[in-house]
PDB file of C-alpha atoms in Angstrom:
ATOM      1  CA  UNK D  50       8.924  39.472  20.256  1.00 64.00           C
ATOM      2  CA  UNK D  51       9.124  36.104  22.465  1.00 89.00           C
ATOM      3  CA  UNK D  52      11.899  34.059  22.292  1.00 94.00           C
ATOM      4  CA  UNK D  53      10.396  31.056  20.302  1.00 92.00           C
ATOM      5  CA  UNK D  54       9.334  33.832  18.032  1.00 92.00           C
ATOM      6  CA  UNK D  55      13.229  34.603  18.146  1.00 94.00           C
ATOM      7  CA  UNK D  56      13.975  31.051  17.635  1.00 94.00           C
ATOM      8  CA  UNK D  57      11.171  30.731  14.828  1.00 94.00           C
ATOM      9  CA  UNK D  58      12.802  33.491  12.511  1.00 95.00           C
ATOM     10  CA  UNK D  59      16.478  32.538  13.190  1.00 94.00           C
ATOM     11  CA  UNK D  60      15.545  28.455  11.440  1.00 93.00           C
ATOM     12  CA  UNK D  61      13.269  30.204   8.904  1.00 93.00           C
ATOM     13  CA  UNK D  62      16.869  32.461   7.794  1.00 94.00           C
ATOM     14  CA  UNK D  63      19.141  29.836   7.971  1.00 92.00           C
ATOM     15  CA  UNK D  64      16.679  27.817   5.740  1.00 90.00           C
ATOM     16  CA  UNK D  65      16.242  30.071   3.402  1.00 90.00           C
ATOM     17  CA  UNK D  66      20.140  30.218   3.141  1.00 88.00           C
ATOM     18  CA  UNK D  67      20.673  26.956   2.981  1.00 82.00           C
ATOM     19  CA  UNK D  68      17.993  27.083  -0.035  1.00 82.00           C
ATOM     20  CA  UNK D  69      19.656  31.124  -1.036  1.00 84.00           C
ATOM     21  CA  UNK D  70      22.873  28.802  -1.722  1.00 83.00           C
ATOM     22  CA  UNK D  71      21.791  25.521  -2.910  1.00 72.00           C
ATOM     23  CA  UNK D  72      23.354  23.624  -0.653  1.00 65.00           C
ATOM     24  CA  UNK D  73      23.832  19.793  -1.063  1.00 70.00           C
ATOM     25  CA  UNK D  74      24.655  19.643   2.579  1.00 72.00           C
ATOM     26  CA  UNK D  75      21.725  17.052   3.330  1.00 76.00           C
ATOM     27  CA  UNK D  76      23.011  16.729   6.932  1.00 84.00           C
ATOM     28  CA  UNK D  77      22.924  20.106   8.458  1.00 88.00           C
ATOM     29  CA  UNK D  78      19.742  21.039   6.408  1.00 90.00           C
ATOM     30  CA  UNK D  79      17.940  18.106   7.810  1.00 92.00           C
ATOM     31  CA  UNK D  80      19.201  18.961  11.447  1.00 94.00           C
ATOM     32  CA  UNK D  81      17.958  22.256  11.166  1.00 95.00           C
ATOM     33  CA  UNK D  82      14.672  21.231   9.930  1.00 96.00           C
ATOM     34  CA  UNK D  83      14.488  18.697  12.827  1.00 97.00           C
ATOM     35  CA  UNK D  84      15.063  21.176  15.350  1.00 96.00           C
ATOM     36  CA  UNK D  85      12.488  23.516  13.470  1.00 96.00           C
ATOM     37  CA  UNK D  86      10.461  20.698  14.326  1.00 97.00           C
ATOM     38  CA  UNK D  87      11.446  20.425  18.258  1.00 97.00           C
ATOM     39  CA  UNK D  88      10.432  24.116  18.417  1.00 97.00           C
ATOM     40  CA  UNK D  89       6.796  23.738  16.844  1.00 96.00           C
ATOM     41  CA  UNK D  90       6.206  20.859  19.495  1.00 94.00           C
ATOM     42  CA  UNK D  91       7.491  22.666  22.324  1.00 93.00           C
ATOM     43  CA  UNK D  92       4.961  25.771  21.703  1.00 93.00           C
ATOM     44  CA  UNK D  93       2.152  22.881  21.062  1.00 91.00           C
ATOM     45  CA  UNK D  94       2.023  23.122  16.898  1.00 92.00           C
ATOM     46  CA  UNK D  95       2.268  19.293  16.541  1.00 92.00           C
ATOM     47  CA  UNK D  96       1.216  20.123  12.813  1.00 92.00           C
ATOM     48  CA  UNK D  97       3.873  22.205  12.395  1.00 95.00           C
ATOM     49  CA  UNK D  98       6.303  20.025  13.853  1.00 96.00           C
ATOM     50  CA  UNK D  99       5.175  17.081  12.088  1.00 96.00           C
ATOM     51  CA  UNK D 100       5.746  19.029   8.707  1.00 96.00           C
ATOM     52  CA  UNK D 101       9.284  20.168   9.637  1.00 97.00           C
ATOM     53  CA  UNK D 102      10.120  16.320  11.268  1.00 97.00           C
ATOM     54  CA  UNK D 103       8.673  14.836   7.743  1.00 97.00           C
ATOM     55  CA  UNK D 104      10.948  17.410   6.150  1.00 96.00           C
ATOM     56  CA  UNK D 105      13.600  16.197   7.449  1.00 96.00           C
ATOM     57  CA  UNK D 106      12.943  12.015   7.769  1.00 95.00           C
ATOM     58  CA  UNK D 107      12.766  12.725   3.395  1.00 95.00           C
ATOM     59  CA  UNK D 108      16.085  14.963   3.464  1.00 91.00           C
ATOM     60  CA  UNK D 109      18.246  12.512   5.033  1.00 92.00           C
ATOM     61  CA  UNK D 110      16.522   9.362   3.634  1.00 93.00           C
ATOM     62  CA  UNK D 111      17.311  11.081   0.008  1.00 90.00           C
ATOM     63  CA  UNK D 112      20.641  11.106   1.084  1.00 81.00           C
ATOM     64  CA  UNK D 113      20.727   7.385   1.539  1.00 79.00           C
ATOM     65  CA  UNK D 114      23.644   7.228   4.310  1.00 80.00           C
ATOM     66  CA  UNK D 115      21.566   8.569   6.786  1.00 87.00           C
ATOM     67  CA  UNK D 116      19.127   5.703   8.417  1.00 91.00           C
ATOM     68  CA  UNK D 117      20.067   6.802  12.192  1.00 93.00           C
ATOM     69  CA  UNK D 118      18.896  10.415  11.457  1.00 92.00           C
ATOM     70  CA  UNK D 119      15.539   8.953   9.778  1.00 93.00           C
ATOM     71  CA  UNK D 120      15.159   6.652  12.280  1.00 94.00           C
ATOM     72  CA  UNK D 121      15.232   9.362  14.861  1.00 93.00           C
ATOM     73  CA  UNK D 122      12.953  11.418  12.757  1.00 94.00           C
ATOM     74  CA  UNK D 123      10.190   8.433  12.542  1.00 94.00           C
ATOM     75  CA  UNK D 124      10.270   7.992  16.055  1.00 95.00           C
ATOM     76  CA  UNK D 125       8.959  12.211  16.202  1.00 94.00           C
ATOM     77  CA  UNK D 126       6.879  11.253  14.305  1.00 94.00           C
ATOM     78  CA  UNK D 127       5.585   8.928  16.561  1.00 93.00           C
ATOM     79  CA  UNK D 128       5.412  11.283  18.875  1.00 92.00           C
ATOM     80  CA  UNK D 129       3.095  13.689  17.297  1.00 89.00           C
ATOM     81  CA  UNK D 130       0.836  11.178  16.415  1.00 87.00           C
ATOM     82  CA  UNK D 131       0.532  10.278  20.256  1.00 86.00           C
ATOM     83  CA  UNK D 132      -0.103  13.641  21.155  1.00 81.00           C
ATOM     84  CA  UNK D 133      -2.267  14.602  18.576  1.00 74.00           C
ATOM     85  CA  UNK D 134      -4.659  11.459  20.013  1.00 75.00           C
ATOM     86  CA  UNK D 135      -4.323  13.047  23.624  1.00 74.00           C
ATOM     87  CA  UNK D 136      -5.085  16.355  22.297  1.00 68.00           C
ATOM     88  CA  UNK D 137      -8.034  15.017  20.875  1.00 65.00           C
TER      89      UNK D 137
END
């Protein structure tokens, strides 16, 4: 097994803690899915990246103290959409 197949299955457990425990802890949820995110688009899965970086924009914006942390996930999001045109 790779090492972004490494990575892959180390955020799919710690989501599925996070979810295992029910945790209200928008924050570190939402940075894991963001960086779930990073990993898709650094193999080349922009739709998998865009999934896990909408995840996340809609995690911290329920939160409703965390506009930086959207803000940084629109701007991925961005980004896919950019790439996904060059890919084209």
């Amino acid at each position: 097994m790779g090492q972004y197949e490494l990575a892959k299955q180390a955020f799919t457990d710690a989501l599925g803690s996070y979810s295992q425990l029910q945790s209200t802890d928008h924050y570190y949820m939402g940075w894991c899915l963001y960086h779930f995110g990073l990993l898709f688009k650094y193999m080349g899965e922009f739709t998998e990246a865009r999934k896990k970086f909408q995840e996340a924009r809609d995690l911290f914006a329920s939160h409703g103290e965390m506009q930086e942390l959207v803000q940084m996930c629109e701007e991925a999001l961005e980004e896919m959409e950019s790439l996904a045109e060059v890919a084209q």
